[in-house]
Amino acid sequence: AAFQASAMRCGGCGAKVGSTVVSRVLRRLRDRAASRPLPPGSPPGFLPVDITADDAALTFVPPSKKGHVLIHTIDYFRSFVSDPYVFGKIAAVHAMSDAHAMGVPASGALALAVVPHAAAERVSEETLLQMLAGGVDALAADGCSLVGGHTCEGTELGLGFAVHGIAE
């Protein structure tokens, strides 16, 4: 009943964090990544945050990689630590571990981030920023870019990543 009386803050699914907040967080993540040195051994053109406003990412297998395949894996957790930044790092490392277990380096990741319903938009924004910043730092340290994702509001903090890489 409470949700029926309130206006939808997003443009579609009814659970997304508003596009204004997401746009600001993405801009801040790009600015943050641009102000930091790239991890050692980063490939040419590597971007720690390579996100558009789309909900999906295209990953091309270069012609030089004929005979290779794309691998995909996904993990998701409800928060079990109180620090959103630390939680973001843990979730990203865990998601990449499935690719590593197959001997494949992760190259890109999509995030699924859930922030608790907050009366103040600023609270949602800071929580989302800290959680994704931790995730981006862990992904980038492994040569993996955050390339997109989806945000939601829910009853508790949660984060997952769909990770992809190229294997022979």
Coordinates of N, CA, C and O in Angstrom, one line a residue:
A1 N 0.8 -1.2 0.0 CA 0.0 0.0 0.0 C 0.9 1.3 0.0 O 0.5 2.2 -0.7
A2 N 2.0 1.2 0.8 CA 2.8 2.4 0.9 C 3.4 2.7 -0.5 O 3.6 3.9 -0.9
F3 N 3.8 1.7 -1.3 CA 4.4 1.9 -2.6 C 3.4 2.4 -3.6 O 3.8 3.1 -4.5
Q4 N 2.2 2.0 -3.5 CA 1.2 2.4 -4.4 C 0.9 3.9 -4.3 O 0.6 4.6 -5.3
A5 N 1.1 4.5 -3.1 CA 0.8 5.9 -3.0 C 2.0 6.8 -3.3 O 1.8 8.0 -3.5
S6 N 3.2 6.2 -3.5 CA 4.4 7.0 -3.8 C 4.7 7.0 -5.3 O 4.4 6.0 -5.9
A7 N 5.3 8.1 -5.7 CA 5.7 8.1 -7.1 C 6.9 7.2 -7.4 O 7.8 7.1 -6.5
M8 N 7.0 6.6 -8.6 CA 8.1 5.8 -8.9 C 9.3 6.7 -9.2 O 9.2 7.6 -10.0
R9 N 10.4 6.4 -8.6 CA 11.6 7.3 -8.7 C 12.4 6.9 -9.9 O 13.3 7.6 -10.3
C10 N 12.2 5.8 -10.6 CA 12.9 5.4 -11.7 C 12.0 5.4 -12.9 O 10.9 5.6 -12.9
G11 N 12.6 5.1 -14.1 CA 11.9 5.1 -15.3 C 11.3 3.8 -15.8 O 10.9 3.7 -16.9
G12 N 11.3 2.7 -15.0 CA 10.9 1.5 -15.6 C 10.5 0.4 -14.7 O 9.4 0.1 -14.4
C13 N 11.5 -0.3 -14.1 CA 11.3 -1.5 -13.4 C 10.7 -1.4 -12.0 O 10.3 -2.4 -11.5
G14 N 10.7 -0.2 -11.5 CA 10.1 0.0 -10.2 C 11.0 -0.2 -9.0 O 10.7 0.0 -7.9
A15 N 12.2 -0.7 -9.3 CA 13.2 -1.0 -8.2 C 14.5 -0.3 -8.4 O 15.3 -0.3 -7.5
K16 N 14.7 0.3 -9.5 CA 16.0 0.9 -9.8 C 16.2 2.2 -9.0 O 15.3 2.8 -8.5
V17 N 17.5 2.4 -8.7 CA 17.9 3.7 -8.1 C 17.7 4.7 -9.3 O 17.9 4.4 -10.4
G18 N 17.3 5.9 -8.9 CA 17.0 6.9 -10.0 C 18.1 7.2 -10.9 O 19.3 7.2 -10.5
S19 N 17.8 7.6 -12.1 CA 18.9 7.8 -13.1 C 19.8 9.0 -12.8 O 21.0 9.0 -13.1
T20 N 19.3 10.0 -12.1 CA 20.1 11.1 -11.7 C 21.2 10.7 -10.8 O 22.4 11.0 -10.9
V21 N 20.8 9.9 -9.8 CA 21.8 9.4 -8.8 C 22.8 8.5 -9.5 O 24.1 8.6 -9.3
V22 N 22.4 7.6 -10.3 CA 23.3 6.7 -11.0 C 24.2 7.5 -11.9 O 25.4 7.2 -12.0
S23 N 23.7 8.4 -12.7 CA 24.6 9.3 -13.5 C 25.7 10.0 -12.7 O 26.8 10.0 -13.2
R24 N 25.3 10.5 -11.6 CA 26.3 11.2 -10.8 C 27.3 10.2 -10.2 O 28.5 10.5 -10.2
V25 N 26.9 9.0 -9.8 CA 27.9 8.0 -9.3 C 28.8 7.6 -10.4 O 30.0 7.5 -10.2
L26 N 28.3 7.3 -11.6 CA 29.1 6.9 -12.7 C 30.1 8.0 -13.1 O 31.3 7.7 -13.3
R27 N 29.7 9.3 -13.1 CA 30.6 10.4 -13.4 C 31.7 10.4 -12.3 O 32.9 10.5 -12.6
R28 N 31.3 10.2 -11.0 CA 32.3 10.3 -10.0 C 33.3 9.1 -10.0 O 34.5 9.2 -9.8
L29 N 32.8 7.9 -10.4 CA 33.7 6.7 -10.6 C 34.6 7.0 -11.7 O 35.8 6.6 -11.6
R30 N 34.2 7.5 -12.8 CA 35.1 7.8 -14.0 C 36.1 8.9 -13.5 O 37.3 8.7 -13.8
D31 N 35.7 9.9 -12.9 CA 36.7 10.9 -12.4 C 37.7 10.3 -11.4 O 38.9 10.6 -11.5
R32 N 37.2 9.5 -10.5 CA 38.1 8.8 -9.6 C 39.1 7.9 -10.3 O 40.3 8.0 -9.9
A33 N 38.6 7.2 -11.2 CA 39.5 6.3 -12.0 C 40.6 7.1 -12.8 O 41.7 6.7 -12.9
A34 N 40.1 8.2 -13.4 CA 41.0 9.0 -14.2 C 42.1 9.7 -13.3 O 43.2 10.0 -13.8
S35 N 41.9 9.8 -12.0 CA 42.8 10.5 -11.2 C 43.8 9.5 -10.5 O 44.7 9.9 -9.8
R36 N 43.7 8.2 -10.9 CA 44.6 7.2 -10.3 C 45.5 6.6 -11.3 O 45.0 6.5 -12.5
P37 N 46.6 6.1 -11.0 CA 47.5 5.4 -12.0 C 46.9 4.1 -12.3 O 46.2 3.5 -11.4
L38 N 47.1 3.6 -13.5 CA 46.6 2.3 -13.9 C 47.4 1.2 -13.2 O 48.6 1.4 -12.9
P39 N 46.8 0.1 -12.9 CA 47.6 -1.0 -12.3 C 48.7 -1.5 -13.2 O 48.6 -1.4 -14.4
P40 N 49.8 -1.9 -12.6 CA 51.0 -2.4 -13.4 C 50.5 -3.5 -14.4 O 49.7 -4.3 -14.0
G41 N 51.1 -3.4 -15.6 CA 50.8 -4.4 -16.6 C 49.4 -4.2 -17.3 O 49.0 -5.1 -18.0
S42 N 48.8 -3.1 -17.1 CA 47.5 -2.9 -17.7 C 47.7 -2.9 -19.2 O 48.6 -2.3 -19.8
P43 N 46.7 -3.5 -20.0 CA 46.8 -3.5 -21.4 C 46.6 -2.1 -22.0 O 45.9 -1.3 -21.4
P44 N 47.1 -1.8 -23.2 CA 46.9 -0.5 -23.8 C 45.4 -0.3 -24.0 O 44.6 -1.2 -24.3
G45 N 45.0 1.0 -23.6 CA 43.6 1.3 -23.7 C 42.7 0.9 -22.6 O 41.5 1.1 -22.6
F46 N 43.3 0.2 -21.5 CA 42.5 -0.3 -20.4 C 41.8 0.9 -19.7 O 42.4 1.9 -19.4
L47 N 40.5 0.7 -19.4 CA 39.8 1.7 -18.6 C 39.2 1.0 -17.4 O 38.4 0.1 -17.6
P48 N 39.5 1.4 -16.2 CA 38.9 0.7 -15.0 C 37.4 0.9 -15.0 O 36.7 0.0 -14.4
V49 N 36.9 2.0 -15.5 CA 35.4 2.2 -15.6 C 35.1 2.5 -17.0 O 35.4 3.6 -17.5
D50 N 34.4 1.6 -17.7 CA 34.1 1.8 -19.1 C 32.6 1.5 -19.3 O 32.2 0.5 -19.8
I51 N 31.8 2.5 -18.8 CA 30.4 2.3 -18.7 C 29.7 3.4 -19.5 O 30.0 4.5 -19.5
T52 N 28.6 2.9 -20.2 CA 27.7 3.8 -20.9 C 26.4 3.8 -20.1 O 26.3 3.1 -19.1
A53 N 25.4 4.4 -20.6 CA 24.1 4.4 -19.9 C 23.3 3.1 -20.3 O 22.1 3.0 -19.8
D54 N 23.8 2.2 -21.0 CA 23.1 1.0 -21.4 C 23.1 0.0 -20.3 O 23.9 0.0 -19.4
D55 N 22.1 -1.0 -20.3 CA 22.0 -2.0 -19.4 C 22.8 -3.3 -19.8 O 22.9 -4.2 -19.0
A56 N 23.4 -3.3 -21.0 CA 24.1 -4.5 -21.4 C 25.4 -4.0 -22.0 O 25.5 -2.8 -22.4
A57 N 26.4 -4.8 -22.1 CA 27.7 -4.5 -22.7 C 28.0 -5.4 -23.8 O 27.7 -6.6 -23.8
L58 N 28.6 -4.9 -24.9 CA 29.1 -5.7 -26.0 C 30.6 -5.9 -25.8 O 31.3 -5.0 -25.5
T59 N 31.0 -7.2 -25.9 CA 32.4 -7.5 -25.8 C 32.7 -8.3 -27.1 O 32.2 -9.3 -27.4
F60 N 33.7 -7.7 -27.8 CA 34.1 -8.3 -29.1 C 35.3 -9.2 -28.9 O 36.2 -8.9 -28.1
V61 N 35.3 -10.3 -29.5 CA 36.4 -11.2 -29.6 C 37.2 -10.7 -30.8 O 36.7 -10.8 -31.9
P62 N 38.4 -10.2 -30.5 CA 39.2 -9.7 -31.7 C 39.5 -10.8 -32.7 O 39.7 -11.9 -32.3
P63 N 39.7 -10.4 -34.0 CA 40.0 -11.4 -35.0 C 41.3 -12.1 -34.6 O 41.4 -13.3 -35.0
S64 N 42.2 -11.5 -33.9 CA 43.5 -12.1 -33.5 C 43.2 -13.2 -32.5 O 44.1 -14.0 -32.2
K65 N 42.0 -13.3 -32.0 CA 41.7 -14.3 -30.9 C 40.8 -15.4 -31.5 O 40.0 -16.0 -30.8
K66 N 40.9 -15.6 -32.8 CA 40.1 -16.7 -33.5 C 40.3 -18.0 -32.7 O 41.5 -18.3 -32.4
G67 N 39.3 -18.7 -32.5 CA 39.4 -20.0 -31.7 C 39.2 -19.8 -30.2 O 39.3 -20.7 -29.4
H68 N 39.0 -18.5 -29.8 CA 38.8 -18.3 -28.4 C 37.3 -18.1 -28.1 O 36.5 -17.9 -29.0
V69 N 36.9 -18.3 -26.9 CA 35.5 -18.1 -26.5 C 35.4 -17.2 -25.3 O 36.4 -16.9 -24.6
L70 N 34.2 -16.6 -25.2 CA 34.0 -15.7 -24.0 C 33.5 -16.6 -22.9 O 32.6 -17.5 -23.1
I71 N 33.9 -16.3 -21.7 CA 33.4 -17.0 -20.5 C 32.6 -16.0 -19.7 O 33.0 -14.8 -19.7
H72 N 31.6 -16.5 -19.0 CA 30.8 -15.6 -18.2 C 30.5 -16.3 -16.9 O 30.2 -17.5 -16.9
T73 N 30.5 -15.6 -15.8 CA 30.1 -16.1 -14.5 C 29.5 -15.0 -13.7 O 29.6 -13.8 -14.0
I74 N 28.7 -15.4 -12.7 CA 28.0 -14.4 -11.8 C 28.0 -14.8 -10.4 O 27.9 -16.0 -10.1
D75 N 28.2 -13.8 -9.5 CA 28.0 -14.0 -8.1 C 27.3 -12.9 -7.5 O 27.4 -11.7 -8.0
Y76 N 26.6 -13.1 -6.4 CA 25.9 -12.0 -5.7 C 25.8 -12.3 -4.2 O 25.7 -13.5 -3.8
F77 N 26.0 -11.3 -3.4 CA 25.9 -11.4 -1.9 C 25.1 -10.3 -1.3 O 25.0 -9.2 -1.8
R78 N 24.4 -10.7 -0.2 CA 23.9 -9.7 0.7 C 25.1 -9.2 1.5 O 25.9 -10.0 1.9
S79 N 25.1 -8.0 2.0 CA 26.2 -7.5 2.7 C 26.3 -8.2 4.1 O 25.4 -8.5 4.7
F80 N 27.6 -8.5 4.4 CA 27.9 -9.2 5.7 C 29.0 -8.4 6.4 O 29.5 -8.9 7.4
V81 N 29.3 -7.2 5.9 CA 30.2 -6.3 6.6 C 29.6 -4.9 6.6 O 28.8 -4.6 5.7
S82 N 30.0 -4.1 7.5 CA 29.3 -2.8 7.7 C 29.9 -1.7 6.7 O 29.3 -0.7 6.5
D83 N 31.1 -1.9 6.2 CA 31.7 -0.9 5.3 C 31.4 -1.2 3.8 O 31.8 -2.2 3.3
P84 N 30.6 -0.3 3.1 CA 30.2 -0.6 1.8 C 31.4 -0.7 0.8 O 31.4 -1.5 -0.1
Y85 N 32.5 0.0 1.1 CA 33.7 -0.1 0.2 C 34.4 -1.5 0.3 O 34.7 -2.1 -0.7
V86 N 34.5 -1.9 1.5 CA 35.1 -3.2 1.8 C 34.2 -4.3 1.2 O 34.7 -5.3 0.5
F87 N 32.9 -4.2 1.4 CA 32.0 -5.1 0.8 C 32.1 -5.2 -0.7 O 32.1 -6.2 -1.3
G88 N 32.3 -4.0 -1.4 CA 32.4 -4.0 -2.8 C 33.7 -4.7 -3.3 O 33.6 -5.5 -4.3
K89 N 34.8 -4.6 -2.5 CA 36.0 -5.3 -2.9 C 35.8 -6.8 -2.7 O 36.2 -7.6 -3.6
I90 N 35.2 -7.2 -1.7 CA 35.0 -8.6 -1.4 C 34.1 -9.2 -2.5 O 34.4 -10.3 -3.1
A91 N 33.0 -8.6 -2.9 CA 32.1 -9.1 -3.9 C 32.8 -9.2 -5.2 O 32.6 -10.2 -5.9
A92 N 33.6 -8.2 -5.6 CA 34.3 -8.3 -6.9 C 35.4 -9.4 -6.9 O 35.5 -10.1 -7.9
V93 N 36.2 -9.5 -5.9 CA 37.2 -10.6 -5.8 C 36.5 -12.0 -5.9 O 37.0 -12.8 -6.6
H94 N 35.4 -12.1 -5.2 CA 34.7 -13.4 -5.2 C 34.2 -13.7 -6.6 O 34.3 -14.8 -7.1
A95 N 33.6 -12.7 -7.2 CA 33.1 -12.9 -8.6 C 34.2 -13.3 -9.6 O 34.0 -14.2 -10.4
M96 N 35.3 -12.7 -9.5 CA 36.4 -13.0 -10.4 C 37.0 -14.4 -10.1 O 37.6 -15.0 -11.0
S97 N 36.9 -14.8 -8.9 CA 37.5 -16.1 -8.5 C 37.0 -17.3 -9.3 O 37.8 -18.2 -9.6
D98 N 35.7 -17.2 -9.8 CA 35.2 -18.3 -10.6 C 35.9 -18.3 -12.0 O 36.2 -19.4 -12.5
A99 N 36.2 -17.2 -12.5 CA 37.0 -17.1 -13.8 C 38.4 -17.6 -13.6 O 39.0 -18.4 -14.3
H100 N 39.0 -17.2 -12.5 CA 40.4 -17.6 -12.1 C 40.5 -19.1 -12.0 O 41.5 -19.7 -12.3
A101 N 39.4 -19.7 -11.4 CA 39.4 -21.1 -11.2 C 39.4 -21.9 -12.5 O 39.9 -23.0 -12.5
M102 N 39.0 -21.2 -13.5 CA 39.0 -21.9 -14.9 C 40.3 -21.5 -15.6 O 40.5 -21.8 -16.8
G103 N 41.2 -20.7 -15.0 CA 42.4 -20.3 -15.6 C 42.2 -19.2 -16.6 O 43.0 -19.0 -17.5
V104 N 41.1 -18.4 -16.4 CA 40.8 -17.3 -17.4 C 40.9 -16.0 -16.7 O 40.2 -15.8 -15.6
P105 N 41.6 -15.0 -17.2 CA 41.6 -13.7 -16.6 C 40.3 -13.0 -16.9 O 39.7 -13.1 -18.0
A106 N 39.7 -12.3 -15.9 CA 38.5 -11.6 -16.1 C 38.8 -10.3 -16.9 O 39.8 -9.6 -16.6
S107 N 38.0 -10.0 -17.8 CA 38.2 -8.7 -18.6 C 37.2 -7.7 -18.4 O 37.4 -6.5 -18.6
G108 N 35.9 -8.1 -18.1 CA 34.9 -7.1 -17.9 C 33.9 -7.6 -16.9 O 33.7 -8.8 -16.7
A109 N 33.1 -6.7 -16.3 CA 32.1 -7.1 -15.3 C 30.9 -6.1 -15.3 O 31.1 -4.9 -15.6
L110 N 29.8 -6.7 -15.1 CA 28.5 -6.0 -14.9 C 28.2 -6.1 -13.5 O 28.3 -7.2 -12.9
A111 N 27.8 -5.0 -12.9 CA 27.4 -5.0 -11.4 C 25.9 -5.1 -11.3 O 25.1 -4.5 -12.1
L112 N 25.4 -5.7 -10.2 CA 24.0 -5.7 -9.8 C 24.1 -5.2 -8.3 O 24.6 -5.9 -7.4
A113 N 23.7 -3.9 -8.1 CA 23.9 -3.3 -6.8 C 22.5 -3.0 -6.2 O 21.7 -2.4 -6.9
V114 N 22.3 -3.3 -5.0 CA 21.1 -3.0 -4.3 C 21.5 -2.2 -3.1 O 22.3 -2.6 -2.3
V115 N 20.9 -1.0 -3.0 CA 21.1 -0.1 -1.8 C 19.8 -0.1 -1.0 O 18.7 -0.1 -1.6
P116 N 19.9 0.0 0.3 CA 18.6 0.1 1.1 C 17.8 1.3 0.8 O 18.4 2.4 0.4
H117 N 16.5 1.2 0.9 CA 15.6 2.3 0.7 C 16.1 3.4 1.7 O 16.3 3.2 2.8
A118 N 16.3 4.6 1.2 CA 16.7 5.7 2.0 C 15.8 6.9 1.8 O 15.4 7.2 0.7
A119 N 15.5 7.6 2.9 CA 14.7 8.8 2.8 C 15.5 9.9 2.0 O 14.9 10.7 1.3
A120 N 16.8 9.9 2.2 CA 17.6 11.0 1.6 C 18.4 10.4 0.4 O 19.1 9.4 0.5
E121 N 18.2 11.0 -0.8 CA 18.9 10.5 -2.0 C 20.4 10.5 -1.8 O 21.1 9.6 -2.3
R122 N 20.9 11.4 -1.0 CA 22.3 11.6 -0.7 C 22.9 10.3 -0.1 O 24.0 9.9 -0.3
V123 N 22.1 9.7 0.8 CA 22.5 8.5 1.5 C 22.7 7.3 0.5 O 23.7 6.6 0.5
S124 N 21.7 7.2 -0.4 CA 21.8 6.1 -1.4 C 23.0 6.4 -2.3 O 23.7 5.5 -2.7
E125 N 23.2 7.6 -2.7 CA 24.3 8.0 -3.6 C 25.6 7.6 -3.0 O 26.5 7.0 -3.6
E126 N 25.9 8.0 -1.7 CA 27.2 7.7 -1.1 C 27.4 6.2 -0.8 O 28.5 5.7 -1.0
T127 N 26.3 5.5 -0.4 CA 26.4 4.1 -0.2 C 26.8 3.4 -1.6 O 27.7 2.6 -1.6
L128 N 26.1 3.8 -2.6 CA 26.3 3.2 -3.9 C 27.7 3.5 -4.4 O 28.4 2.6 -4.9
L129 N 28.2 4.8 -4.2 CA 29.5 5.2 -4.7 C 30.6 4.3 -3.9 O 31.5 3.8 -4.5
Q130 N 30.5 4.2 -2.6 CA 31.5 3.5 -1.8 C 31.5 2.0 -2.2 O 32.6 1.4 -2.4
M131 N 30.3 1.4 -2.4 CA 30.3 0.0 -2.7 C 30.9 -0.2 -4.1 O 31.7 -1.1 -4.3
L132 N 30.5 0.6 -5.1 CA 31.0 0.4 -6.4 C 32.5 0.8 -6.5 O 33.3 0.2 -7.3
A133 N 32.9 1.8 -5.7 CA 34.4 2.2 -5.7 C 35.2 1.0 -5.2 O 36.3 0.7 -5.8
G134 N 34.8 0.3 -4.2 CA 35.5 -0.9 -3.7 C 35.5 -1.9 -4.8 O 36.6 -2.6 -5.0
G135 N 34.4 -2.2 -5.5 CA 34.4 -3.1 -6.5 C 35.3 -2.8 -7.7 O 36.1 -3.6 -8.2
V136 N 35.2 -1.5 -8.1 CA 36.1 -1.0 -9.2 C 37.6 -1.2 -8.9 O 38.4 -1.6 -9.7
D137 N 37.9 -0.9 -7.6 CA 39.3 -1.0 -7.2 C 39.8 -2.4 -7.3 O 40.9 -2.7 -7.8
A138 N 39.0 -3.4 -6.9 CA 39.4 -4.8 -6.9 C 39.4 -5.3 -8.4 O 40.3 -6.0 -8.7
L139 N 38.4 -4.9 -9.2 CA 38.4 -5.3 -10.6 C 39.6 -4.8 -11.3 O 40.3 -5.5 -12.0
A140 N 39.9 -3.5 -11.2 CA 41.0 -2.8 -11.9 C 42.3 -3.4 -11.5 O 43.2 -3.6 -12.4
A141 N 42.5 -3.8 -10.2 CA 43.8 -4.4 -9.8 C 44.0 -5.7 -10.5 O 45.2 -6.1 -10.6
D142 N 43.0 -6.3 -11.0 CA 43.1 -7.6 -11.7 C 43.0 -7.4 -13.3 O 42.9 -8.4 -14.0
G143 N 43.0 -6.1 -13.7 CA 42.9 -5.9 -15.2 C 41.5 -6.0 -15.7 O 41.3 -6.2 -16.9
C144 N 40.5 -5.9 -14.9 CA 39.1 -6.1 -15.3 C 38.3 -4.8 -15.2 O 38.5 -4.1 -14.2
S145 N 37.6 -4.4 -16.2 CA 36.8 -3.2 -16.2 C 35.4 -3.4 -15.8 O 34.7 -4.4 -16.2
L146 N 34.8 -2.4 -15.1 CA 33.4 -2.4 -14.8 C 32.8 -1.8 -16.1 O 33.1 -0.6 -16.4
V147 N 31.9 -2.5 -16.8 CA 31.4 -2.1 -18.1 C 29.9 -1.8 -18.0 O 29.3 -1.3 -19.1
G148 N 29.2 -2.0 -16.9 CA 27.8 -1.6 -16.8 C 27.2 -2.3 -15.7 O 27.9 -2.8 -14.8
G149 N 25.9 -2.3 -15.7 CA 25.2 -3.0 -14.6 C 23.8 -2.5 -14.4 O 23.2 -1.8 -15.2
H150 N 23.2 -2.8 -13.2 CA 21.9 -2.4 -12.8 C 21.9 -2.1 -11.3 O 22.6 -2.7 -10.6
T151 N 21.0 -1.1 -11.0 CA 20.9 -0.7 -9.6 C 19.5 -0.9 -9.1 O 18.5 -0.7 -9.9
C152 N 19.3 -1.2 -7.9 CA 18.0 -1.3 -7.3 C 18.0 -0.8 -5.9 O 19.0 -0.7 -5.3
E153 N 16.8 -0.5 -5.4 CA 16.6 -0.2 -4.0 C 15.9 -1.4 -3.4 O 15.1 -2.0 -4.0
G154 N 16.3 -1.8 -2.2 CA 15.7 -3.0 -1.5 C 15.8 -2.8 0.0 O 16.1 -1.8 0.5
T155 N 15.6 -3.9 0.7 CA 15.6 -3.9 2.1 C 17.0 -3.9 2.7 O 17.1 -3.6 3.9
E156 N 18.0 -4.4 2.0 CA 19.3 -4.5 2.5 C 20.3 -4.4 1.4 O 20.0 -4.6 0.2
L157 N 21.5 -4.0 1.8 CA 22.6 -3.8 0.8 C 23.0 -5.1 0.2 O 23.1 -6.1 0.9
G158 N 23.2 -5.1 -1.1 CA 23.7 -6.3 -1.8 C 24.5 -5.9 -3.0 O 24.3 -4.8 -3.6
L159 N 25.3 -6.8 -3.5 CA 26.2 -6.5 -4.6 C 26.6 -7.8 -5.3 O 26.9 -8.8 -4.6
G160 N 26.5 -7.9 -6.6 CA 27.0 -9.0 -7.4 C 27.6 -8.5 -8.7 O 27.4 -7.4 -9.1
F161 N 28.4 -9.4 -9.3 CA 29.0 -9.1 -10.5 C 28.9 -10.2 -11.5 O 29.1 -11.4 -11.1
A162 N 28.5 -9.9 -12.7 CA 28.6 -10.9 -13.8 C 29.9 -10.6 -14.5 O 30.2 -9.5 -15.0
V163 N 30.8 -11.5 -14.5 CA 32.2 -11.4 -15.0 C 32.4 -12.1 -16.3 O 31.9 -13.2 -16.4
H164 N 33.1 -11.5 -17.2 CA 33.4 -12.3 -18.4 C 34.9 -12.1 -18.8 O 35.6 -11.2 -18.3
G165 N 35.4 -13.1 -19.5 CA 36.8 -13.1 -20.0 C 36.9 -13.9 -21.3 O 35.9 -14.5 -21.7
I166 N 38.1 -14.0 -21.8 CA 38.3 -14.7 -23.0 C 39.2 -15.9 -22.7 O 40.3 -15.8 -22.1
A167 N 38.8 -17.1 -23.2 CA 39.6 -18.3 -23.0 C 39.9 -19.0 -24.4 O 39.1 -18.8 -25.3
E168 N 40.9 -19.8 -24.4 CA 41.3 -20.5 -25.6 C 40.5 -21.8 -25.6 O 40.2 -22.4 -24.7

